[in-house]
Short mmCIF file of C-alpha atoms in Angstrom, two decimals:
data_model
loop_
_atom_site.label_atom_id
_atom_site.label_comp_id
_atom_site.label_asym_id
_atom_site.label_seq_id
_atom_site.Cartn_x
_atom_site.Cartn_y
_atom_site.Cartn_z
CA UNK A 162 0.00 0.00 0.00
CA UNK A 163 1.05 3.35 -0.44
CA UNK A 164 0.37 5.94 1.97
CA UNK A 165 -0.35 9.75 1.93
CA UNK A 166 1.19 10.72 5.07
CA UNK A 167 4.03 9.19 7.93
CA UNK A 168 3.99 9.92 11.55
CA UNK A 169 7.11 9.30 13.43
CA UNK A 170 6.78 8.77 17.10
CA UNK A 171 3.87 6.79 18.61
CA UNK A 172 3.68 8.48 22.27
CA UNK A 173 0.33 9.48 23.03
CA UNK A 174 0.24 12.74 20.74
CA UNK A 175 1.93 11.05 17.88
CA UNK A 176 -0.80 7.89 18.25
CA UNK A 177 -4.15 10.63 18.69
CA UNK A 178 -3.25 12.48 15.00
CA UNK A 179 -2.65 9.38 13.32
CA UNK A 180 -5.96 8.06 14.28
CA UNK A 181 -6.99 11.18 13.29
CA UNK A 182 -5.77 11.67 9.72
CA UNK A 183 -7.38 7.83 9.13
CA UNK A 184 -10.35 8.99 10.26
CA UNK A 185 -10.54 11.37 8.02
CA UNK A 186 -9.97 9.51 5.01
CA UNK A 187 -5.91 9.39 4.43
CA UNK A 188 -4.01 6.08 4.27
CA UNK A 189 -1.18 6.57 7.40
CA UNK A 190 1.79 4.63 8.14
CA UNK A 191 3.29 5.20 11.62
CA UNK A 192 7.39 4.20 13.30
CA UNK A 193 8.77 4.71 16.33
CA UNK A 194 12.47 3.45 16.96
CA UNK A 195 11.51 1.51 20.18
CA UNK A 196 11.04 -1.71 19.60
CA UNK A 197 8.38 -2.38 22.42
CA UNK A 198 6.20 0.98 21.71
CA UNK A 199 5.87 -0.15 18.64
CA UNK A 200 4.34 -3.33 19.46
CA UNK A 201 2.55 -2.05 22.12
CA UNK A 202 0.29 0.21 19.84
CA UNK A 203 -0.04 -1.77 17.08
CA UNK A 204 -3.18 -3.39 18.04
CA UNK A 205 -4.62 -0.60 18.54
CA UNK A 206 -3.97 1.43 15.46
CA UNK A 207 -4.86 -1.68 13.64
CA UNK A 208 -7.85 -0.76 15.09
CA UNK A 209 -7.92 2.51 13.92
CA UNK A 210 -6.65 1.47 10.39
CA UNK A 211 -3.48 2.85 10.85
CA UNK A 212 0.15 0.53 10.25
CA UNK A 213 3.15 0.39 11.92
CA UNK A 214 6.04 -0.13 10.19
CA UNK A 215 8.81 -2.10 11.29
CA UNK A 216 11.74 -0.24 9.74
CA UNK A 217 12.36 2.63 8.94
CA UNK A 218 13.45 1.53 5.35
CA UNK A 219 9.67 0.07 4.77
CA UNK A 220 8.32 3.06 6.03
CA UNK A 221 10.07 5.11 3.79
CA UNK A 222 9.41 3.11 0.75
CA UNK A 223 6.10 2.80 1.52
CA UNK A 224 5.11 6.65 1.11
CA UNK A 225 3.53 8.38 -1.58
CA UNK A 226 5.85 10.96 -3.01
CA UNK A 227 6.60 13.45 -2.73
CA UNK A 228 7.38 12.33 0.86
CA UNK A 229 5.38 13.94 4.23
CA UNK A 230 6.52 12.99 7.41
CA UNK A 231 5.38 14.24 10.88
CA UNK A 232 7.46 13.98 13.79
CA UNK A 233 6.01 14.02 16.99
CA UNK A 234 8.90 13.30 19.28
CA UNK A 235 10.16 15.03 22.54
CA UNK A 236 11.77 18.56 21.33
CA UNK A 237 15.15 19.46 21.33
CA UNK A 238 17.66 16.81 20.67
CA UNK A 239 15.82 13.56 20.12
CA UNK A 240 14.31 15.77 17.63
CA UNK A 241 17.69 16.38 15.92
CA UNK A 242 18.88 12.70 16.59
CA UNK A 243 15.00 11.46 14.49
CA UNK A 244 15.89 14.11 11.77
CA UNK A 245 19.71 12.44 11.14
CA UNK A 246 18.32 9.39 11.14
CA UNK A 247 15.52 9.97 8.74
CA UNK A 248 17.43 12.53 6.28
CA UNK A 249 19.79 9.87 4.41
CA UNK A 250 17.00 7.96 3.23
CA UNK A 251 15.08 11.45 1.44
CA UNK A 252 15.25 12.97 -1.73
CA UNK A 253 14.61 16.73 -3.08
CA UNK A 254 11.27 17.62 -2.70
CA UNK A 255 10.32 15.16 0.42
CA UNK A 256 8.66 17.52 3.60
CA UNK A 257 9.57 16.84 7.36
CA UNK A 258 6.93 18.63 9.57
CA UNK A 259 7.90 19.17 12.97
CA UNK A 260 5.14 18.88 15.24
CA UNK A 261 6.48 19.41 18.73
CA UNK A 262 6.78 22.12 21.43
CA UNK A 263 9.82 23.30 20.06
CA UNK A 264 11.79 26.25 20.34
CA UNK A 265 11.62 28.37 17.36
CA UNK A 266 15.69 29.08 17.00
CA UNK A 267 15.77 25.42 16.58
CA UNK A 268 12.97 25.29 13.81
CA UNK A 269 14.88 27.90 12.06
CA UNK A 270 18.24 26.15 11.97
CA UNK A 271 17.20 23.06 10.98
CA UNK A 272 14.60 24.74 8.11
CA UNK A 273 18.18 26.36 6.49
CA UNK A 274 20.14 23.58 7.13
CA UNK A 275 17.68 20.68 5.38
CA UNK A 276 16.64 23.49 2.55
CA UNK A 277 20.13 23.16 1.65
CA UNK A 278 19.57 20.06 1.15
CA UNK A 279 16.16 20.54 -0.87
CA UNK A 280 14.37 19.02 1.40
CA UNK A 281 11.32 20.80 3.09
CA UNK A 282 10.74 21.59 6.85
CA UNK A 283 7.81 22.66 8.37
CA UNK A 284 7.90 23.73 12.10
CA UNK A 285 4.06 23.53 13.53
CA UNK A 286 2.58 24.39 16.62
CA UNK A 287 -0.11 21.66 17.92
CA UNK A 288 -2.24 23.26 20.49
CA UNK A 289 -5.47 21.09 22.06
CA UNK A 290 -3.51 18.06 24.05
CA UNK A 291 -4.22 14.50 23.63
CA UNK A 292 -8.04 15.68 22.99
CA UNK A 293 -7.15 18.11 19.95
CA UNK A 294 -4.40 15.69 18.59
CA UNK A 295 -7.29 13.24 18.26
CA UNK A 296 -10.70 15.13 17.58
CA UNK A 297 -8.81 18.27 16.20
CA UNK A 298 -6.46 20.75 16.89
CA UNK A 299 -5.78 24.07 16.30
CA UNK A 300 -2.32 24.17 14.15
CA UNK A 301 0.68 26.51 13.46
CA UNK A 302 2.32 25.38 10.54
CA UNK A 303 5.37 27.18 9.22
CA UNK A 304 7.92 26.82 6.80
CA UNK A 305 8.17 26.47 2.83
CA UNK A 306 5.14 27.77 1.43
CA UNK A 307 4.71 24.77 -1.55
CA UNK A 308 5.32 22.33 1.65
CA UNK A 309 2.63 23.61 2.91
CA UNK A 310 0.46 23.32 0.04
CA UNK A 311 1.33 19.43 -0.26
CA UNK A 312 0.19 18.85 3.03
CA UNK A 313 -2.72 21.54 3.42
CA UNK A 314 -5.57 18.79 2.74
CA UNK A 315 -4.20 16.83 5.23
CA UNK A 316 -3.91 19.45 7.77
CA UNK A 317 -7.25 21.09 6.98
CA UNK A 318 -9.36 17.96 7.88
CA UNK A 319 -7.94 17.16 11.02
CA UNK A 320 -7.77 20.74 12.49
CA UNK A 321 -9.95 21.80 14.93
CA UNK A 322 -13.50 23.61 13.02
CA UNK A 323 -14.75 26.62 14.17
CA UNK A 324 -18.65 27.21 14.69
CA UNK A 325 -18.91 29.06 11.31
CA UNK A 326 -16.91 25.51 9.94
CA UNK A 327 -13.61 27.01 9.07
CA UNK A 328 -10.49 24.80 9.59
CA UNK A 329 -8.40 26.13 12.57
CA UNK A 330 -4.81 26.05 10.23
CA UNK A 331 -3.49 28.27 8.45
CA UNK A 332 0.04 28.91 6.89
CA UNK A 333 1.48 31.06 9.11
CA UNK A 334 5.12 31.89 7.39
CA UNK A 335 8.48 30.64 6.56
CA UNK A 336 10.87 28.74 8.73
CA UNK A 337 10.03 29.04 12.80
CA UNK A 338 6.79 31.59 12.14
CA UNK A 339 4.67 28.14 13.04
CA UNK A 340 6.50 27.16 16.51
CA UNK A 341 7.21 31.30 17.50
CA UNK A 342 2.88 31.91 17.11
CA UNK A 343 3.07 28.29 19.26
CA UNK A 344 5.18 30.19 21.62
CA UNK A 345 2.99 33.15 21.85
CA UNK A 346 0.01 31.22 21.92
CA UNK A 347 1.33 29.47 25.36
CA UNK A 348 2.33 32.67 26.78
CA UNK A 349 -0.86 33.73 26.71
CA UNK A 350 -1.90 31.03 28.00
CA UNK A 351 0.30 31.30 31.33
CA UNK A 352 -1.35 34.75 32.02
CA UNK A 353 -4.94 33.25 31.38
CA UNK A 354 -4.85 30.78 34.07
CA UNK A 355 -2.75 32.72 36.07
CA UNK A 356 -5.76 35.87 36.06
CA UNK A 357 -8.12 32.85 36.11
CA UNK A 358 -6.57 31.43 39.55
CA UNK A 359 -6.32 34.78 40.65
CA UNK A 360 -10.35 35.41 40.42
CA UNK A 361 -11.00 32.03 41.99
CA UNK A 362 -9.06 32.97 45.09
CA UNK A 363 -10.45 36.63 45.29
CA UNK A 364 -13.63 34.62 45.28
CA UNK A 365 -12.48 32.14 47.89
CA UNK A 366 -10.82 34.36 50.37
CA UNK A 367 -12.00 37.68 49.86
CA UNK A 368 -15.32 36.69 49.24
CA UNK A 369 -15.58 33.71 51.65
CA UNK A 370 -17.66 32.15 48.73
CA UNK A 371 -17.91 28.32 48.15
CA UNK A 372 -17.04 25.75 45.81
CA UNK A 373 -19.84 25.78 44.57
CA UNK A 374 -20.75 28.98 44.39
CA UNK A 375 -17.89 29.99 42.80
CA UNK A 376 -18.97 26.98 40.50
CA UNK A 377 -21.83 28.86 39.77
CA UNK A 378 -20.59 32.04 39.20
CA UNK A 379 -17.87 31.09 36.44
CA UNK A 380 -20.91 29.06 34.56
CA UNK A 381 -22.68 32.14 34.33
CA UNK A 382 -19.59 34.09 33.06
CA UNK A 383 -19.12 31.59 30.40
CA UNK A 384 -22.60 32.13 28.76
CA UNK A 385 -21.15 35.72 28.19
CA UNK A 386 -18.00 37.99 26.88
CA UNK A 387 -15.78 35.68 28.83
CA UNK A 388 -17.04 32.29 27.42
CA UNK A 389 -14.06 29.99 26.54
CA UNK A 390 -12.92 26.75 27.51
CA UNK A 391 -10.75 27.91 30.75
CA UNK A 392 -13.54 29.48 32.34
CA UNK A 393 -15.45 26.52 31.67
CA UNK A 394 -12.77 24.07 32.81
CA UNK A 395 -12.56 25.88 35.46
CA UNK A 396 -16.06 25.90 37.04
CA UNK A 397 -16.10 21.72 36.51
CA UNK A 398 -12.50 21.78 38.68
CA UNK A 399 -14.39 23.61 41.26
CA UNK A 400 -17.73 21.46 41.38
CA UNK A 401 -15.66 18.04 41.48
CA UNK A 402 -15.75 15.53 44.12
CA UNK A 403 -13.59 12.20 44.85
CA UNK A 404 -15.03 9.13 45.81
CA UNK A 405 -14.91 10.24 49.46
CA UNK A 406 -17.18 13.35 48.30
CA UNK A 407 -14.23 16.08 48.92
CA UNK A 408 -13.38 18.78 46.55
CA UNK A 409 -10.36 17.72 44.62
CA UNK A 410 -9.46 20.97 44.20
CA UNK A 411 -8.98 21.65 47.93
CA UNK A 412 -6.87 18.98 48.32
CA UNK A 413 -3.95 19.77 45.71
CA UNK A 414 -0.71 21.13 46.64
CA UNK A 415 -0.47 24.62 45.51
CA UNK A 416 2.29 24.39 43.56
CA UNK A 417 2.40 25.09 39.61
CA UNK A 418 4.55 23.31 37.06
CA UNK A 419 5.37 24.92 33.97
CA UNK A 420 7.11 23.43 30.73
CA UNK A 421 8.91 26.61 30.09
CA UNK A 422 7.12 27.74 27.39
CA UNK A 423 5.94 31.15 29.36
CA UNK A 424 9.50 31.28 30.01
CA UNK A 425 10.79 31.33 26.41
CA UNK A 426 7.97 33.93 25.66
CA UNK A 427 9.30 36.28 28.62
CA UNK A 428 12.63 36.31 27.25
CA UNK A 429 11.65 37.05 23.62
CA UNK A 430 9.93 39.95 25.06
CA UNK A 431 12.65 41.26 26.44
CA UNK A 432 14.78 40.25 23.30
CA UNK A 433 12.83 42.52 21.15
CA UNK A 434 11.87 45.19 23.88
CA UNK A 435 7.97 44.31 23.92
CA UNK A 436 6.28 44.72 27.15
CA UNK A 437 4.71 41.03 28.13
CA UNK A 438 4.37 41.80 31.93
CA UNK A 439 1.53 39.89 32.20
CA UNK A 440 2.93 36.60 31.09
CA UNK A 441 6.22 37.28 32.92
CA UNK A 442 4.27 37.94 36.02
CA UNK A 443 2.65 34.42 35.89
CA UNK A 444 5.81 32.79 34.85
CA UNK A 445 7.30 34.68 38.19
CA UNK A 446 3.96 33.91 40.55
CA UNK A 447 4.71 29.83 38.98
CA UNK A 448 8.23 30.13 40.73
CA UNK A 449 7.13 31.98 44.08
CA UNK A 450 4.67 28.96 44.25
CA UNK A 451 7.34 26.14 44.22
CA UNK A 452 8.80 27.86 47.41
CA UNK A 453 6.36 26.03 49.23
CA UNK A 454 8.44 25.63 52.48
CA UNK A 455 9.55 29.28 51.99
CA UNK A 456 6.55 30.75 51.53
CA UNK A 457 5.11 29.16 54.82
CA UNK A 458 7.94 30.33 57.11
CA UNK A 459 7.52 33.77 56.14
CA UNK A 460 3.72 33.81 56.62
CA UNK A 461 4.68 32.60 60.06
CA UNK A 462 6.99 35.17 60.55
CA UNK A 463 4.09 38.07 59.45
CA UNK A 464 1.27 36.40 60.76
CA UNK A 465 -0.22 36.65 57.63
CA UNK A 466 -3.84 36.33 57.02
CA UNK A 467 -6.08 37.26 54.34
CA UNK A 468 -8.91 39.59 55.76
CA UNK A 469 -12.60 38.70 54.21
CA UNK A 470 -14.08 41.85 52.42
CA UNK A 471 -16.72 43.17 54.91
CA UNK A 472 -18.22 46.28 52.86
CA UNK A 473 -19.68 46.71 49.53
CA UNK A 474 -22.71 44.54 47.76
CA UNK A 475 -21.24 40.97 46.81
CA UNK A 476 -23.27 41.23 43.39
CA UNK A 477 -21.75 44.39 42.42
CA UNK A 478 -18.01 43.32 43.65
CA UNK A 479 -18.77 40.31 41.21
CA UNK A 480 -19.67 42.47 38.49
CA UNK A 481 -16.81 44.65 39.05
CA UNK A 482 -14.47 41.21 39.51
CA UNK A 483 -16.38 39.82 35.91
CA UNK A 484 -15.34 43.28 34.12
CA UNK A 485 -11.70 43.29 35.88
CA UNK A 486 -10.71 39.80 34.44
CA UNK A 487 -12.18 40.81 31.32
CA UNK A 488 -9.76 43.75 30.71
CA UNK A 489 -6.93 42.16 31.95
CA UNK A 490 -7.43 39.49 29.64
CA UNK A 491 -7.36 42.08 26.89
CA UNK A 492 -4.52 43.48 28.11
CA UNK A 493 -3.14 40.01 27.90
CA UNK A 494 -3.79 39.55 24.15
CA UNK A 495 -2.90 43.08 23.49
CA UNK A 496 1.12 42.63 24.42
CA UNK A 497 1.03 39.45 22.80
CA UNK A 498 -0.39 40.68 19.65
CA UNK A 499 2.35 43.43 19.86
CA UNK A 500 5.08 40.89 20.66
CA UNK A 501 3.81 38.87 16.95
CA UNK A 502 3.95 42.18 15.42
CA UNK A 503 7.12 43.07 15.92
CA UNK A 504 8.45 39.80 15.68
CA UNK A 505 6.91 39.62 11.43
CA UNK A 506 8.20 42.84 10.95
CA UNK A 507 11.92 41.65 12.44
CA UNK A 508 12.04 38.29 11.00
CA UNK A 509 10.44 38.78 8.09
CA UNK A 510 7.48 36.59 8.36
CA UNK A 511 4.60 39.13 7.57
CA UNK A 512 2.31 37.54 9.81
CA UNK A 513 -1.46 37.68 9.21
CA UNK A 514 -2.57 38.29 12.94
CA UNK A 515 -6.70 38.21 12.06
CA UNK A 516 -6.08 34.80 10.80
CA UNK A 517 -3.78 33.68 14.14
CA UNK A 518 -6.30 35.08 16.07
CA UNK A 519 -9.06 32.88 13.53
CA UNK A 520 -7.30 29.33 14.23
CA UNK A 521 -7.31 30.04 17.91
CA UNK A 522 -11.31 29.85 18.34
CA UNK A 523 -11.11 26.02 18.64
CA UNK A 524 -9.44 23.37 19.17
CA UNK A 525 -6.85 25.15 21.64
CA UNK A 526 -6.48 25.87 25.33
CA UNK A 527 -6.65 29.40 24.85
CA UNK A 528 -9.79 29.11 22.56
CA UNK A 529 -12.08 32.17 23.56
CA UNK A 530 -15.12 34.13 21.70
CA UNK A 531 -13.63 37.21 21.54
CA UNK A 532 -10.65 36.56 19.24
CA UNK A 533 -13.12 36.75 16.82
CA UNK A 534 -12.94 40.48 18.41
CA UNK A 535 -9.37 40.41 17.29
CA UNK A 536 -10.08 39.25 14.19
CA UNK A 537 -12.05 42.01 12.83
CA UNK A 538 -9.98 44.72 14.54
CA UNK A 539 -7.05 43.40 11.96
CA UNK A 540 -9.31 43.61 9.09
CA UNK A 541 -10.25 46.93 9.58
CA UNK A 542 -6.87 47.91 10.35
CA UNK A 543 -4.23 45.67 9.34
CA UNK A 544 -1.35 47.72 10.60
CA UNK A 545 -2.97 48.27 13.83
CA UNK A 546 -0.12 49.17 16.37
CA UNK A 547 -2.05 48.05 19.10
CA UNK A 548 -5.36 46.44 20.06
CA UNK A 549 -6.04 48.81 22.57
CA UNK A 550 -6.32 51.61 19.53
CA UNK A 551 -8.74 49.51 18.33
CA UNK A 552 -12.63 50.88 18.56
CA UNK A 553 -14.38 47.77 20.16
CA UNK A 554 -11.09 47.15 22.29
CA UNK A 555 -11.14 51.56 23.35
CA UNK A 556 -14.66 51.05 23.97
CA UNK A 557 -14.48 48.12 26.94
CA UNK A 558 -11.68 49.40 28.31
CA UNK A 559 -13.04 52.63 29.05
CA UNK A 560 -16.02 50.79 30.16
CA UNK A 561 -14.45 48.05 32.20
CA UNK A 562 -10.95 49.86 34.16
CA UNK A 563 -12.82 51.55 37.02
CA UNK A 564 -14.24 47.43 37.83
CA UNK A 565 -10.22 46.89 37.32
CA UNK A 566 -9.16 49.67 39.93
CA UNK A 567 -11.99 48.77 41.88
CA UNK A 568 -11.12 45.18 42.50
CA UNK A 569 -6.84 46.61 42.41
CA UNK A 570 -7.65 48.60 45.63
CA UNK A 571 -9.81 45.83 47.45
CA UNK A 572 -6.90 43.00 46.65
CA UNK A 573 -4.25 46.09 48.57
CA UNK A 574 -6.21 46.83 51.31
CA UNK A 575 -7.54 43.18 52.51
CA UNK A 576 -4.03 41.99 51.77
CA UNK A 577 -5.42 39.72 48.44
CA UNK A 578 -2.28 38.65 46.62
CA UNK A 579 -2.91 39.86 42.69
CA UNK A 580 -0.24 40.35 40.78
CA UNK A 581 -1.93 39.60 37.44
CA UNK A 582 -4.21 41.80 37.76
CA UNK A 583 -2.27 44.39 38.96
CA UNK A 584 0.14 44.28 36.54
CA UNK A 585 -2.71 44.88 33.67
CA UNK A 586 -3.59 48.24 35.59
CA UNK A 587 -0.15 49.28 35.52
CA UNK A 588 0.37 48.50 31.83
CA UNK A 589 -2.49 50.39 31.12
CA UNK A 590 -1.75 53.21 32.88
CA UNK A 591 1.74 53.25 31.40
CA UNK A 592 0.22 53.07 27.99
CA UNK A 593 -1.74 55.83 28.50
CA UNK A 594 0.31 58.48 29.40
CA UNK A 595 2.03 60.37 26.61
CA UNK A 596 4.71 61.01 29.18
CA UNK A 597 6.15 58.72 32.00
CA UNK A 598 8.90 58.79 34.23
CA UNK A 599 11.60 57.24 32.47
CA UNK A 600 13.27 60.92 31.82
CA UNK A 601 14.28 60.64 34.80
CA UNK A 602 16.12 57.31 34.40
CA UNK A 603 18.05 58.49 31.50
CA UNK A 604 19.16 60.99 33.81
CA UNK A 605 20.50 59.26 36.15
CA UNK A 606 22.05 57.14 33.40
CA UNK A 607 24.10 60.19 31.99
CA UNK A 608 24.96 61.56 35.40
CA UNK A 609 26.81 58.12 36.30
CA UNK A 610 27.52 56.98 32.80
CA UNK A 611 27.71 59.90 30.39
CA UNK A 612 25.02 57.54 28.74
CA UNK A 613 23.91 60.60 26.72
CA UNK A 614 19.71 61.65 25.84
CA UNK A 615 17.57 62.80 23.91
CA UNK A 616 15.36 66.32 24.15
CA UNK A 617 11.85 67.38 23.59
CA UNK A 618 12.65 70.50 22.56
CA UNK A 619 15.26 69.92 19.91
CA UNK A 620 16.88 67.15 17.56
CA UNK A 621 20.18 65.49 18.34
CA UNK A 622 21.67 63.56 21.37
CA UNK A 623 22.84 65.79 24.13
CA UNK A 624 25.82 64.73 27.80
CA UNK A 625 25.54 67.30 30.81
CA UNK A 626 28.49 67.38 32.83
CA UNK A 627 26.08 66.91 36.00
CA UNK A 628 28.82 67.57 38.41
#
C-alpha cells in the first residue's frame, strides 16, 4: 500500500493524530524506533486502520511521493537525533513537519540547514492536548510555502472547526513563524490561568464564597463575553468531588509546574523590547509557588492572614471582579499581539494576525469568543499598532478599568495577593500616558555613565556634565 502521510513517534500525541488523519480519510503509516512501543500500539492502530512499520526503510518506501513525514517526538535533541536518522534515506522535494513544542531558533536552523539540502521543513505548533491531537487541533504550521500546500488537505481535515466551519490552520510563514505563534500562543496562555486562579481565590478568600458557588458564578460568566474553555474548565474543577465526596481541588498542593514555554515567551519579550508583563508575572507567581516551604515560614513570621471583604454589595463586587478579568485578559492579548507584530516585521514573516487570532477559536487551550474580536480589529486595520487603539477594544476598556481599579484597591487593602491583575492596571496606565517617568532614568544614566539623551525641545543627542 502506499500511503499519503508518515507519523514518526507513537507516544500518546503522535498515536491521537494518526488516528486522526485515518479517520478522516488518508491512508497513514506510523514508526517509532523503540522496539516495544511499537508493538505495544499496534493493536490498537490496527484498530484505527493505521500501520506500523517495522523499519524505517519500509516506512520510507512505503510513502507516496513526494514524501510527508510528521514527527512528533520530545523537542530538542531527540528531535535532531529522528531528523539524522531519517534525512539519508530522502530525496529533493520530500517535507519533514515538525510537530512538537519546540523552540523556534531550533525550527529555524534546521529549516536552512535541510533546505540546503532541498528538502522541506515545516515547524508547527499543535495546540489542544491529547483531545485536539485526536478530535482536532488548532495548528501553526510554518515553513516552505509549496510544503505547505502538499500537506494543506491533510492538515485542513484534522484541524480543529470553528462554529462558522472554518479549519483552525493556516500557513502562518516561513521557517520558525509556526512554533514562535506556538510560543505566543502558550504565553498567553500562562497569564490566562494565572488571572483565572487569581479570580478564583479573590472569590475564595475575599469573598468567603464556596465551591460551589464559585462553581456557579464562572458558569454564568461563560454564557457571556468571557465564554471559553478555561472558564469553563474551570467551574467543573471547582464542582468536582472524589469518591470520598471532597473537593479535589482543595486537596492539591499549591504548587504550579510549567514546561517553560511562558519562560521562552518572557525572554523574547525582552529580546525585542515588547512589554509582556503579564505573562512574565505568571511565569514569576509559577516560581514563588514552588517555594512552598519558603513561603510558609515567612507567613509565620508576618502572621499573615487574608482579611474577608466586609463592605460593599457581593453582586456588584462580582460584576466589578467579571469586568476586571475581562480587561486584563485584553490586556493580555494586546502585548502578545504586539510581541507577533514586531516579531513579522523583524524576522520577516509578515504575519497575518486576524487569521492567528481565527485558528485560535477552537481546538486550543486558549480558545475564547472574543478573538473573533481580534479578528475584525485586523481587518479593519491591518497595521494596527495596538489592540487597545482599536474601537471595540477603546470602547471596553473605558467601560471596564474603574471594575479593574476597583477590585486593584480591594486586593491592597484586605491583603489579596494579585499580581496579574495588577500588573494589567499598571500597563495600562503606562500606555496611557504620553509622558512617564523614564526621563528621569536616563538621567541618572548620563549623570553616572555619560550615557547621553535625547530632548523634547530639539533634535540630536545631548551629555551634561552633572557635576
Amino acid at each position: 500500500m502506499i500511503y499519503d502521510i508518515g507519523v514518526v513517534g507513537l507516544g500518546v500525541m503522535g498515536t491521537n493524530i494518526a488516528k486522526n488523519m485515518s479517520r478522516n480519510g488518508f491512508k497513514v503509516v506510523t514508526f517509532d524506533f523503540y522496539d516495544d512501543v511499537r508493538e505495544n500500539r499496534t493493536a490498537e492502530l490496527k484498530a484505527e486502520n493505521v500501520d506500523v512499520a517495522s523499519s524505517m526503510e519500509t516506512f520510507i518506501d512505503s510513502l507516496k511521493k513526494p514524501r510527508n513525514i510528521l514527527l512528533l517526538v520530545k523537542a530538542g535533541e531527540v528531535t535532531d537525533m529522528t531528523i539524522e536518522q531519517i534525512v539519508p534515506h530522502l530525496v529533493e522535494g520530500d517535507t519533514l513537519i515538525d510537530g512538537g513544542n519546540e523552540q523556534y531558533e531550533n525550527t529555524r536552523r534546521r529549516n536552512l540547514a535541510l533546505t540546503e539540502k532541498g528538502i522541506n521543513f515545516i515547524g508547527m505548533g499543535v495546540s489542544g492536548g491529547e483531545e485536539g491531537a485526536l478530535n482536532g487541533p488548532s495548528l501553526m504550521p510554518g515553513g516552505q510555502r509549496e510544503a505547505y500546500d502538499n500537506v494543506s488537505d491533510i492538515l485542513e481535515k484534522i484541524a480543529a472547526k470553528a462554529d462558522d466551519g472554518k479549519p483552525c490552520v493556516t500557513y502562518i510563514g516561513s521557517d520558525g513563524s509556526g512554533h514562535y505563534v506556538k510560543m505566543i500562543h502558550n504565553g498567553i496562555e500562562y497569564a490566562d490561568m494565572e488571572l483565572i486562579a487569581e479570580t478564583y481565590y479573590f472569590m475564595k478568600h475575599g469573598l468567603g464564597m464556596s465551591n460551589k458557588e464559585m462553581s456557579a458564578v464562572f458558569d454564568e460568566w461563560n454564557k457571556g463575553d468571557l465564554n471559553s474553555y478555561l472558564i469553563e474548565i474551570t467551574a467543573r474543577i471547582l464542582e468536582f468531588k472524589d469518591e470520598e465526596g471532597n473537593y479535589v481541588l482543595d486537596l492539591i498542593l499549591d504548587k504550579a509546574g510549567q514546561k517553560g514555554t511562558g519562560k521562552w515567551t518572557g525572554i523574547e519579550g525582552l529580546k525585542l523590547g515588547i512589554p509582556l508583563s503579564l505573562v512574565t508575572d505568571s511565569v514569576f507567581v509559577r516560581c514563588l509557588s514552588s517555594l512552598v516551604e519558603e513561603r510558609k515560614l515567612v507567613s509565620e513570621a508576618y502572621d499573615s492572614q487574608i482579611k474577608t471583604i466586609s463592605s460593599g454589595d457581593k453582586a456588584s463586587i462580582l460584576e466589578d471582579l467579571k469586568n476586571a478579568l475581562y480587561i486584563s485578559k485584553l490586556m493580555s492579548y494586546s502585548q502578545g499581539f504586539r510581541l507577533l507584530r514586531e516579531a513579522g516585521s523583524i524576522y520577516d514573516w509578515n504575519l497575518k494576525l486576524g487569521e492567528i487570532s481565527m485558528i485560535w477559536r477552537k481546538g486550543c487551550i486558549i480558545r475564547a469568543q472574543f478573538l473573533e474580536e481580534i479578528n475584525r480589529a485586523y481587518e479593519n486595520t491591518p497595521d494596527l499598532s495596538n489592540l487597545l487603539l482599536d474601537d471595540y477594544f477603546r470602547n471596553v476598556v473605558k467601560n471596564s478599568h474603574p471594575s479593574l481599579r476597583k477590585i486593584g484597591i480591594l486586593a491592597i487593602e484586605n491583603e489579596i495577593p494579585m499580581p496579574a491583575f495588577l500588573s494589567a492596571l499598571s500597563y495600562f496606565d503606562s500606555m496611557k500616558q504620553e509622558r512617564v517617568s523614564s526621563n528621569m532614568i536616563q538621567a541618572q544614566r548620563d549623570y553616572f555613565g555619560a550615557h547621553t539623551y535625547e530632548r523634547i525641545d530639539q533634535p540630536g543627542v545631548f551629555h551634561t556634565d552633572w557635576q
